[in-house]
Amino acid sequence: MRRVGIGFLRPGMKVARPVYDRSGRLLLATGIALTENFIKRLSEMRIGALYIEGDIFSGGADASEIVQQSTRMESIKLFKETYRYVKSRRYIDTRSVQKTVDDLLDEILGSYGTLINYYEIRTYDDYTFSHSVDVCILSLLTGISLGFDRLKLKELDIGALLHDIGKVKVSKEVLNKPGALTPDELQQIRRHPEEGFNILRRHHDIPLLSAHIALQHQERLDGSGYPRRLSGDEIHKYARVVMIADVFDALTSDRPYRTAYPVMQAVDFIGSLAGEAFEEDYVAALFSNISPFPAGSVVMLNTGEIGQVVKTDKSAPDRPVVRIFFDRQKNRINHPFEIDLSGEPLLSIAQTLSEEEVFRLTCGTLQPGGSACLDRE
Ligand SMILES: [Fe+2]
């Protein structure tokens, strides 16, 4: 399977993972073949991308997920309700929030050891809600890698899920503003950590340390953050975990003012701040869970051969198993074969192909006579 952006979908491709709408209802089930009409409808609903089968890069990619799509959708739905509830009644149903984060934690502990194929686990743009759930997932993976025990992970998960709850006080227009913010609007946003802390500390069954995650997640180790410009050990370790997960998820998401960074670029950006804004060991702990070349991505090796990542392994995240489909002259190979890069020290991945490059390649326009378009096969 492969993740394909809406602009590159074609009739005949088959849905490889179910597609849900914003309220969690099933739109397209696995195995359904896309038609012009389906594609038009998905585009109208602003569904950004889906996992498909039915072109040459379709079979055999590792489909393991850290958290099942249905659990993730349930968590987003619950967080959405929590957010609205806090906005109208200033109260959190802590029992159902706790149940949700416990379910997430159990699933993550069960699948821990698999690399997260991060690049776009989300399929639609509902950032405020999906962001909180994704930050929670990334924070838990980091916490597990750092050896946190279950009690610590529970304090971490509820705080990570609710780290941005103070944004209920910020207007939607300001949160989603495409252009630059006025000083006044910036002030509004910069108040969200304290607002969040005040909301959370009113609930006696939310640990105070979890509330501190909301208060401190915008601080930075070198004192460059806000609201209190804390530095080093003044920032609790839970907040030091969540701040990295928060920035990573923000960078790899489409925002009203910019498109998403590819995973590799986000990894480089955060890596460049390790030891300054971010705790070095914590950055390494997060990265040990993320595949820079997620299963399904199409890559070119240093030999010029092109293939698809079919299996990733935690022991060598940047050396996955690649199934080769095109030789170094970009001619389609009749019998695709797999190379396990972990056993091939001279081989490496030179680049990930963009969606446009993959589209051109599978339609035979990259090299004349190189390959046949799906529609003609
Ligand atoms: Fe935030």
Short mmCIF file of C-alpha atoms and ligand atoms in Angstrom, two decimals:
data_model
loop_
_atom_site.label_atom_id
_atom_site.label_comp_id
_atom_site.label_asym_id
_atom_site.label_seq_id
_atom_site.Cartn_x
_atom_site.Cartn_y
_atom_site.Cartn_z
CA MET A 1 0.00 0.00 0.00
CA ARG A 2 1.03 3.56 -0.50
CA ARG A 3 -0.14 6.93 0.73
CA VAL A 4 -1.31 9.05 -2.19
CA GLY A 5 -2.30 12.71 -2.07
CA ILE A 6 -5.73 13.61 -3.39
CA GLY A 7 -4.29 15.25 -6.54
CA PHE A 8 -2.61 12.00 -7.58
CA LEU A 9 -5.50 9.60 -7.11
CA ARG A 10 -6.79 7.85 -10.19
CA PRO A 11 -9.89 5.75 -10.87
CA GLY A 12 -9.15 2.07 -10.42
CA MET A 13 -6.87 2.48 -7.40
CA LYS A 14 -8.16 0.47 -4.46
CA VAL A 15 -8.62 1.80 -0.92
CA ALA A 16 -6.07 0.03 1.32
CA ARG A 17 -7.11 1.55 4.64
CA PRO A 18 -10.60 2.70 5.62
CA VAL A 19 -11.36 6.38 5.23
CA TYR A 20 -13.38 8.20 7.90
CA ASP A 21 -15.04 11.60 7.88
CA ARG A 22 -14.62 14.24 10.55
CA SER A 23 -17.19 12.70 12.84
CA GLY A 24 -15.62 9.27 12.62
CA ARG A 25 -18.13 7.75 10.17
CA LEU A 26 -16.80 5.28 7.63
CA LEU A 27 -16.67 6.86 4.16
CA LEU A 28 -14.83 4.23 2.14
CA ALA A 29 -14.08 0.68 3.23
CA THR A 30 -10.94 -1.28 2.42
CA GLY A 31 -10.99 -2.82 -1.05
CA ILE A 32 -13.33 -0.30 -2.70
CA ALA A 33 -12.13 0.80 -6.14
CA LEU A 34 -11.98 4.57 -6.62
CA THR A 35 -14.12 6.23 -9.28
CA GLU A 36 -14.02 9.80 -10.63
CA ASN A 37 -17.01 10.55 -8.43
CA PHE A 38 -15.42 9.21 -5.23
CA ILE A 39 -12.28 11.25 -5.89
CA LYS A 40 -14.33 14.41 -6.47
CA ARG A 41 -16.27 13.82 -3.27
CA LEU A 42 -13.09 13.21 -1.22
CA SER A 43 -11.66 16.42 -2.57
CA GLU A 44 -14.82 18.35 -1.61
CA MET A 45 -14.53 16.93 1.89
CA ARG A 46 -10.93 18.14 2.08
CA ILE A 47 -9.58 14.63 2.67
CA GLY A 48 -5.89 15.20 2.02
CA ALA A 49 -4.63 11.72 1.20
CA LEU A 50 -5.42 8.04 1.42
CA TYR A 51 -3.70 4.70 1.45
CA ILE A 52 -4.22 2.88 -1.83
CA GLU A 53 -3.42 -0.31 -3.66
CA GLY A 54 -3.62 -0.90 -7.38
CA ASP A 55 -0.50 0.60 -8.91
CA ILE A 56 2.91 -0.99 -9.24
CA PHE A 57 3.96 0.20 -5.79
CA SER A 58 1.05 -1.48 -4.11
CA GLY A 59 1.67 -4.91 -2.66
CA GLY A 60 3.42 -6.12 0.42
CA ALA A 61 4.19 -2.94 2.33
CA ASP A 62 4.24 -3.43 6.07
CA ALA A 63 0.84 -2.33 7.36
CA SER A 64 1.67 -2.35 11.07
CA GLU A 65 0.21 0.52 13.01
CA ILE A 66 1.21 1.74 16.44
CA VAL A 67 -2.41 2.55 17.20
CA GLN A 68 -5.33 1.18 15.20
CA GLN A 69 -7.07 3.76 13.08
CA SER A 70 -10.35 3.09 14.90
CA THR A 71 -8.80 3.72 18.36
CA ARG A 72 -7.26 6.90 17.06
CA MET A 73 -10.58 8.09 15.64
CA GLU A 74 -12.33 7.28 18.95
CA SER A 75 -9.69 9.27 20.85
CA ILE A 76 -10.08 12.25 18.52
CA LYS A 77 -13.84 12.12 18.92
CA LEU A 78 -13.59 12.07 22.69
CA PHE A 79 -11.07 14.89 22.74
CA LYS A 80 -13.36 16.93 20.51
CA GLU A 81 -16.23 16.44 22.97
CA THR A 82 -13.95 17.30 25.91
CA TYR A 83 -12.84 20.49 24.19
CA ARG A 84 -16.42 21.60 23.52
CA TYR A 85 -17.46 20.67 27.05
CA VAL A 86 -14.67 22.72 28.59
CA LYS A 87 -15.57 25.62 26.34
CA SER A 88 -19.23 25.64 27.34
CA ARG A 89 -19.20 24.30 30.90
CA ARG A 90 -15.56 24.70 31.95
CA TYR A 91 -15.53 21.13 33.14
CA ILE A 92 -13.68 17.99 32.03
CA ASP A 93 -15.21 14.51 32.20
CA THR A 94 -11.98 13.15 33.65
CA ARG A 95 -13.23 9.57 33.87
CA SER A 96 -13.78 9.16 30.14
CA VAL A 97 -10.58 11.07 29.32
CA GLN A 98 -8.67 8.71 31.61
CA LYS A 99 -10.26 5.68 29.95
CA THR A 100 -9.29 6.96 26.50
CA VAL A 101 -5.67 7.63 27.40
CA ASP A 102 -5.47 4.23 29.15
CA ASP A 103 -6.71 2.54 25.96
CA LEU A 104 -4.11 4.42 23.92
CA LEU A 105 -1.38 3.48 26.39
CA ASP A 106 -2.37 -0.21 26.37
CA GLU A 107 -2.33 -0.35 22.59
CA ILE A 108 1.00 1.43 22.36
CA LEU A 109 2.56 -0.86 24.98
CA GLY A 110 1.23 -3.81 22.96
CA SER A 111 2.74 -2.66 19.68
CA TYR A 112 5.88 -1.05 21.11
CA GLY A 113 8.87 -2.19 19.12
CA THR A 114 7.30 -1.41 15.77
CA LEU A 115 8.50 1.78 14.14
CA ILE A 116 5.84 4.42 13.71
CA ASN A 117 5.25 5.08 10.03
CA TYR A 118 4.48 8.59 10.88
CA TYR A 119 4.13 10.36 7.67
CA GLU A 120 0.51 11.16 7.67
CA ILE A 121 -1.32 8.81 9.91
CA ARG A 122 -3.97 11.50 9.65
CA THR A 123 -6.19 11.61 6.61
CA TYR A 124 -8.09 14.82 7.11
CA ASP A 125 -7.40 18.29 8.33
CA ASP A 126 -8.81 18.74 11.79
CA TYR A 127 -5.61 19.85 13.39
CA THR A 128 -6.71 21.06 16.83
CA PHE A 129 -8.11 17.66 17.70
CA SER A 130 -5.89 15.21 15.87
CA HIS A 131 -2.80 17.14 16.99
CA SER A 132 -3.53 16.49 20.67
CA VAL A 133 -4.01 12.75 20.12
CA ASP A 134 -0.85 12.49 17.99
CA VAL A 135 1.19 14.42 20.55
CA CYS A 136 -0.09 12.00 23.17
CA ILE A 137 0.97 8.98 21.05
CA LEU A 138 4.43 10.42 20.32
CA SER A 139 4.95 11.42 23.96
CA LEU A 140 4.06 7.94 25.18
CA LEU A 141 6.48 6.32 22.71
CA THR A 142 9.21 8.70 23.93
CA GLY A 143 8.34 8.00 27.59
CA ILE A 144 8.47 4.22 27.05
CA SER A 145 11.86 4.55 25.35
CA LEU A 146 13.09 6.60 28.30
CA GLY A 147 12.05 3.80 30.66
CA PHE A 148 9.15 5.58 32.40
CA ASP A 149 7.07 3.18 34.53
CA ARG A 150 3.32 2.82 34.11
CA LEU A 151 2.47 5.41 36.76
CA LYS A 152 4.68 7.99 35.05
CA LEU A 153 3.27 7.08 31.65
CA LYS A 154 -0.25 7.69 32.98
CA GLU A 155 0.71 11.12 34.31
CA LEU A 156 2.35 11.82 30.98
CA ASP A 157 -0.53 10.64 28.79
CA ILE A 158 -3.33 12.71 30.30
CA GLY A 159 -1.15 15.83 30.35
CA ALA A 160 -0.01 15.24 26.77
CA LEU A 161 -3.57 14.80 25.53
CA LEU A 162 -4.72 17.97 27.30
CA HIS A 163 -1.57 20.07 26.83
CA ASP A 164 -3.34 22.56 24.54
CA ILE A 165 -6.68 22.66 26.36
CA GLY A 166 -6.02 26.34 27.18
CA LYS A 167 -6.68 27.06 23.49
CA VAL A 168 -10.42 26.93 24.28
CA LYS A 169 -9.84 30.55 25.32
CA VAL A 170 -8.37 31.53 21.95
CA SER A 171 -10.75 32.39 19.12
CA LYS A 172 -10.94 30.00 16.16
CA GLU A 173 -10.11 32.84 13.77
CA VAL A 174 -6.83 33.51 15.56
CA LEU A 175 -5.94 29.80 15.80
CA ASN A 176 -6.47 29.23 12.07
CA LYS A 177 -5.34 32.59 10.75
CA PRO A 178 -3.38 32.08 7.53
CA GLY A 179 -1.37 35.32 7.69
CA ALA A 180 0.89 36.91 10.30
CA LEU A 181 -0.57 37.53 13.77
CA THR A 182 -0.97 41.00 15.31
CA PRO A 183 0.80 41.57 18.67
CA ASP A 184 -2.59 41.29 20.36
CA GLU A 185 -3.40 37.96 18.68
CA LEU A 186 0.04 36.64 19.58
CA GLN A 187 -0.64 37.59 23.20
CA GLN A 188 -3.90 35.62 23.08
CA ILE A 189 -2.11 32.51 21.86
CA ARG A 190 0.73 32.93 24.32
CA ARG A 191 -1.69 32.80 27.22
CA HIS A 192 -2.83 29.24 26.41
CA PRO A 193 -0.30 27.40 28.64
CA GLU A 194 -1.43 29.29 31.76
CA GLU A 195 -5.10 29.05 30.81
CA GLY A 196 -4.65 25.29 30.34
CA PHE A 197 -2.91 24.92 33.70
CA ASN A 198 -5.73 26.81 35.44
CA ILE A 199 -8.37 24.59 33.85
CA LEU A 200 -6.55 21.34 34.69
CA ARG A 201 -5.62 22.17 38.27
CA ARG A 202 -9.28 22.69 39.15
CA HIS A 203 -9.79 18.95 38.62
CA HIS A 204 -8.58 17.03 41.63
CA ASP A 205 -8.31 13.72 39.80
CA ILE A 206 -5.88 15.17 37.25
CA PRO A 207 -2.34 14.93 38.70
CA LEU A 208 -0.72 18.31 39.27
CA LEU A 209 2.34 17.16 37.31
CA SER A 210 0.06 16.52 34.31
CA ALA A 211 -1.28 20.08 34.63
CA HIS A 212 2.34 21.27 34.57
CA ILE A 213 2.69 19.78 31.10
CA ALA A 214 0.11 22.29 29.87
CA LEU A 215 1.90 25.10 31.70
CA GLN A 216 5.43 24.28 30.54
CA HIS A 217 5.15 22.71 27.07
CA GLN A 218 6.08 25.97 25.32
CA GLU A 219 9.17 26.53 27.48
CA ARG A 220 12.54 25.62 25.97
CA LEU A 221 15.63 24.19 27.68
CA ASP A 222 17.75 27.21 26.71
CA GLY A 223 15.24 29.67 28.23
CA SER A 224 13.86 30.85 24.90
CA GLY A 225 10.29 29.65 25.49
CA TYR A 226 7.24 31.05 27.25
CA PRO A 227 5.36 31.93 29.47
CA ARG A 228 8.05 32.02 32.18
CA ARG A 229 11.28 31.61 30.21
CA LEU A 230 12.23 28.65 32.39
CA SER A 231 15.37 26.72 31.53
CA GLY A 232 17.04 23.33 32.12
CA ASP A 233 15.84 21.43 35.18
CA GLU A 234 13.28 24.12 36.00
CA ILE A 235 11.16 22.44 33.32
CA HIS A 236 9.62 19.15 34.39
CA LYS A 237 10.71 16.11 32.38
CA TYR A 238 7.13 15.42 31.22
CA ALA A 239 6.97 18.86 29.63
CA ARG A 240 10.40 18.26 28.08
CA VAL A 241 8.98 15.14 26.39
CA VAL A 242 5.78 16.83 25.21
CA MET A 243 7.47 19.96 23.80
CA ILE A 244 9.42 17.81 21.30
CA ALA A 245 6.38 15.72 20.32
CA ASP A 246 4.38 18.94 19.93
CA VAL A 247 6.88 20.56 17.55
CA PHE A 248 7.39 17.34 15.57
CA ASP A 249 3.67 16.87 15.01
CA ALA A 250 3.16 20.55 14.15
CA LEU A 251 5.95 20.46 11.55
CA THR A 252 4.62 17.32 9.87
CA SER A 253 1.04 18.68 9.67
CA ASP A 254 -0.51 20.90 7.04
CA ARG A 255 -1.27 24.27 8.64
CA PRO A 256 -3.31 27.18 7.26
CA TYR A 257 -0.08 29.15 6.78
CA ARG A 258 2.17 26.41 5.33
CA THR A 259 2.17 22.82 4.05
CA ALA A 260 3.58 19.90 6.02
CA TYR A 261 7.32 19.20 6.18
CA PRO A 262 8.38 15.72 5.06
CA VAL A 263 9.36 13.54 8.05
CA MET A 264 13.05 13.64 7.18
CA GLN A 265 13.06 17.45 7.18
CA ALA A 266 11.24 17.62 10.53
CA VAL A 267 13.76 15.15 11.95
CA ASP A 268 16.64 17.36 10.73
CA PHE A 269 15.06 20.51 12.13
CA ILE A 270 14.45 19.06 15.60
CA GLY A 271 17.84 17.34 15.53
CA SER A 272 19.51 20.71 14.94
CA LEU A 273 17.94 22.02 18.18
CA ALA A 274 18.88 18.98 20.29
CA GLY A 275 21.13 20.00 23.16
CA GLU A 276 19.86 23.61 22.97
CA ALA A 277 16.08 24.05 22.99
CA PHE A 278 15.43 20.33 23.42
CA GLU A 279 16.93 17.65 25.66
CA GLU A 280 19.28 15.58 23.51
CA ASP A 281 18.40 12.17 25.00
CA TYR A 282 14.70 12.88 24.70
CA VAL A 283 15.03 13.78 21.02
CA ALA A 284 16.93 10.51 20.46
CA ALA A 285 14.20 8.61 22.34
CA LEU A 286 11.50 10.05 20.09
CA PHE A 287 13.49 9.44 16.90
CA SER A 288 14.15 5.81 17.85
CA ASN A 289 10.42 5.27 17.29
CA ILE A 290 10.03 7.03 13.96
CA SER A 291 10.90 5.65 10.59
CA PRO A 292 12.53 8.33 8.41
CA PHE A 293 11.52 6.20 5.41
CA PRO A 294 8.05 4.96 6.26
CA ALA A 295 6.76 1.71 4.80
CA GLY A 296 5.06 2.46 1.50
CA SER A 297 7.33 5.37 0.56
CA VAL A 298 9.07 5.24 -2.81
CA VAL A 299 12.82 5.76 -2.62
CA MET A 300 15.89 5.93 -4.84
CA LEU A 301 19.02 4.10 -3.71
CA ASN A 302 22.53 5.46 -4.14
CA THR A 303 22.80 3.09 -7.12
CA GLY A 304 19.94 4.89 -8.90
CA GLU A 305 17.55 1.96 -8.54
CA ILE A 306 14.03 2.86 -7.45
CA GLY A 307 11.84 0.83 -5.15
CA GLN A 308 9.34 0.88 -2.33
CA VAL A 309 10.03 0.51 1.38
CA VAL A 310 8.25 -2.69 2.40
CA LYS A 311 9.54 -3.29 5.91
CA THR A 312 11.08 -1.12 8.60
CA ASP A 313 12.92 -2.28 11.68
CA LYS A 314 13.66 -0.52 14.92
CA SER A 315 17.23 -1.79 15.06
CA ALA A 316 18.10 0.12 11.85
CA PRO A 317 15.41 2.76 11.16
CA ASP A 318 17.26 4.23 8.16
CA ARG A 319 18.06 0.86 6.57
CA PRO A 320 14.70 -0.73 5.70
CA VAL A 321 13.88 -3.53 3.29
CA VAL A 322 13.24 -2.07 -0.20
CA ARG A 323 11.53 -3.86 -3.11
CA ILE A 324 13.19 -2.72 -6.32
CA PHE A 325 10.89 -2.00 -9.28
CA PHE A 326 13.08 0.14 -11.57
CA ASP A 327 16.71 -0.35 -12.54
CA ARG A 328 19.25 2.47 -12.57
CA GLN A 329 18.17 3.47 -16.11
CA LYS A 330 14.60 3.81 -14.79
CA ASN A 331 13.41 0.79 -16.76
CA ARG A 332 10.72 -1.28 -15.16
CA ILE A 333 12.06 -4.61 -13.87
CA ASN A 334 10.09 -7.71 -14.85
CA HIS A 335 10.77 -9.53 -11.60
CA PRO A 336 10.94 -7.09 -8.68
CA PHE A 337 13.27 -8.20 -5.87
CA GLU A 338 13.89 -7.14 -2.29
CA ILE A 339 17.05 -5.71 -0.77
CA ASP A 340 17.52 -5.64 3.00
CA LEU A 341 19.64 -2.51 3.46
CA SER A 342 20.59 -3.55 7.00
CA GLY A 343 22.78 -6.25 5.43
CA GLU A 344 24.16 -4.10 2.60
CA PRO A 345 26.63 -1.56 4.03
CA LEU A 346 27.50 -0.15 0.60
CA LEU A 347 23.90 0.63 -0.28
CA SER A 348 21.83 3.47 1.14
CA ILE A 349 18.75 5.54 0.41
CA ALA A 350 19.67 8.66 -1.55
CA GLN A 351 16.24 10.29 -1.57
CA THR A 352 12.52 9.85 -1.11
CA LEU A 353 10.61 10.48 -4.34
CA SER A 354 7.92 13.15 -4.23
CA GLU A 355 4.36 12.25 -5.18
CA GLU A 356 4.80 14.00 -8.48
CA GLU A 357 7.95 12.03 -9.30
CA VAL A 358 6.16 8.78 -8.45
CA PHE A 359 3.20 9.81 -10.60
CA ARG A 360 5.45 10.60 -13.56
CA LEU A 361 7.40 7.39 -13.07
CA THR A 362 4.35 5.15 -13.01
CA CYS A 363 2.96 6.92 -16.08
CA GLY A 364 6.16 6.42 -18.03
CA THR A 365 6.96 10.09 -18.51
CA LEU A 366 10.14 10.15 -16.44
CA GLN A 367 12.04 8.15 -19.05
CA PRO A 368 10.50 7.44 -22.47
CA GLY A 369 9.56 3.79 -22.62
CA GLY A 370 10.51 3.31 -19.01
CA SER A 371 7.21 2.10 -17.69
CA ALA A 372 3.57 1.88 -18.56
CA CYS A 373 0.84 4.00 -16.99
CA LEU A 374 -1.53 2.16 -14.67
CA ASP A 375 -4.47 2.93 -16.93
CA ARG A 376 -2.80 1.13 -19.79
CA GLU A 377 -1.83 -2.00 -17.84
FE FE B 1 0.64 24.55 22.71
#
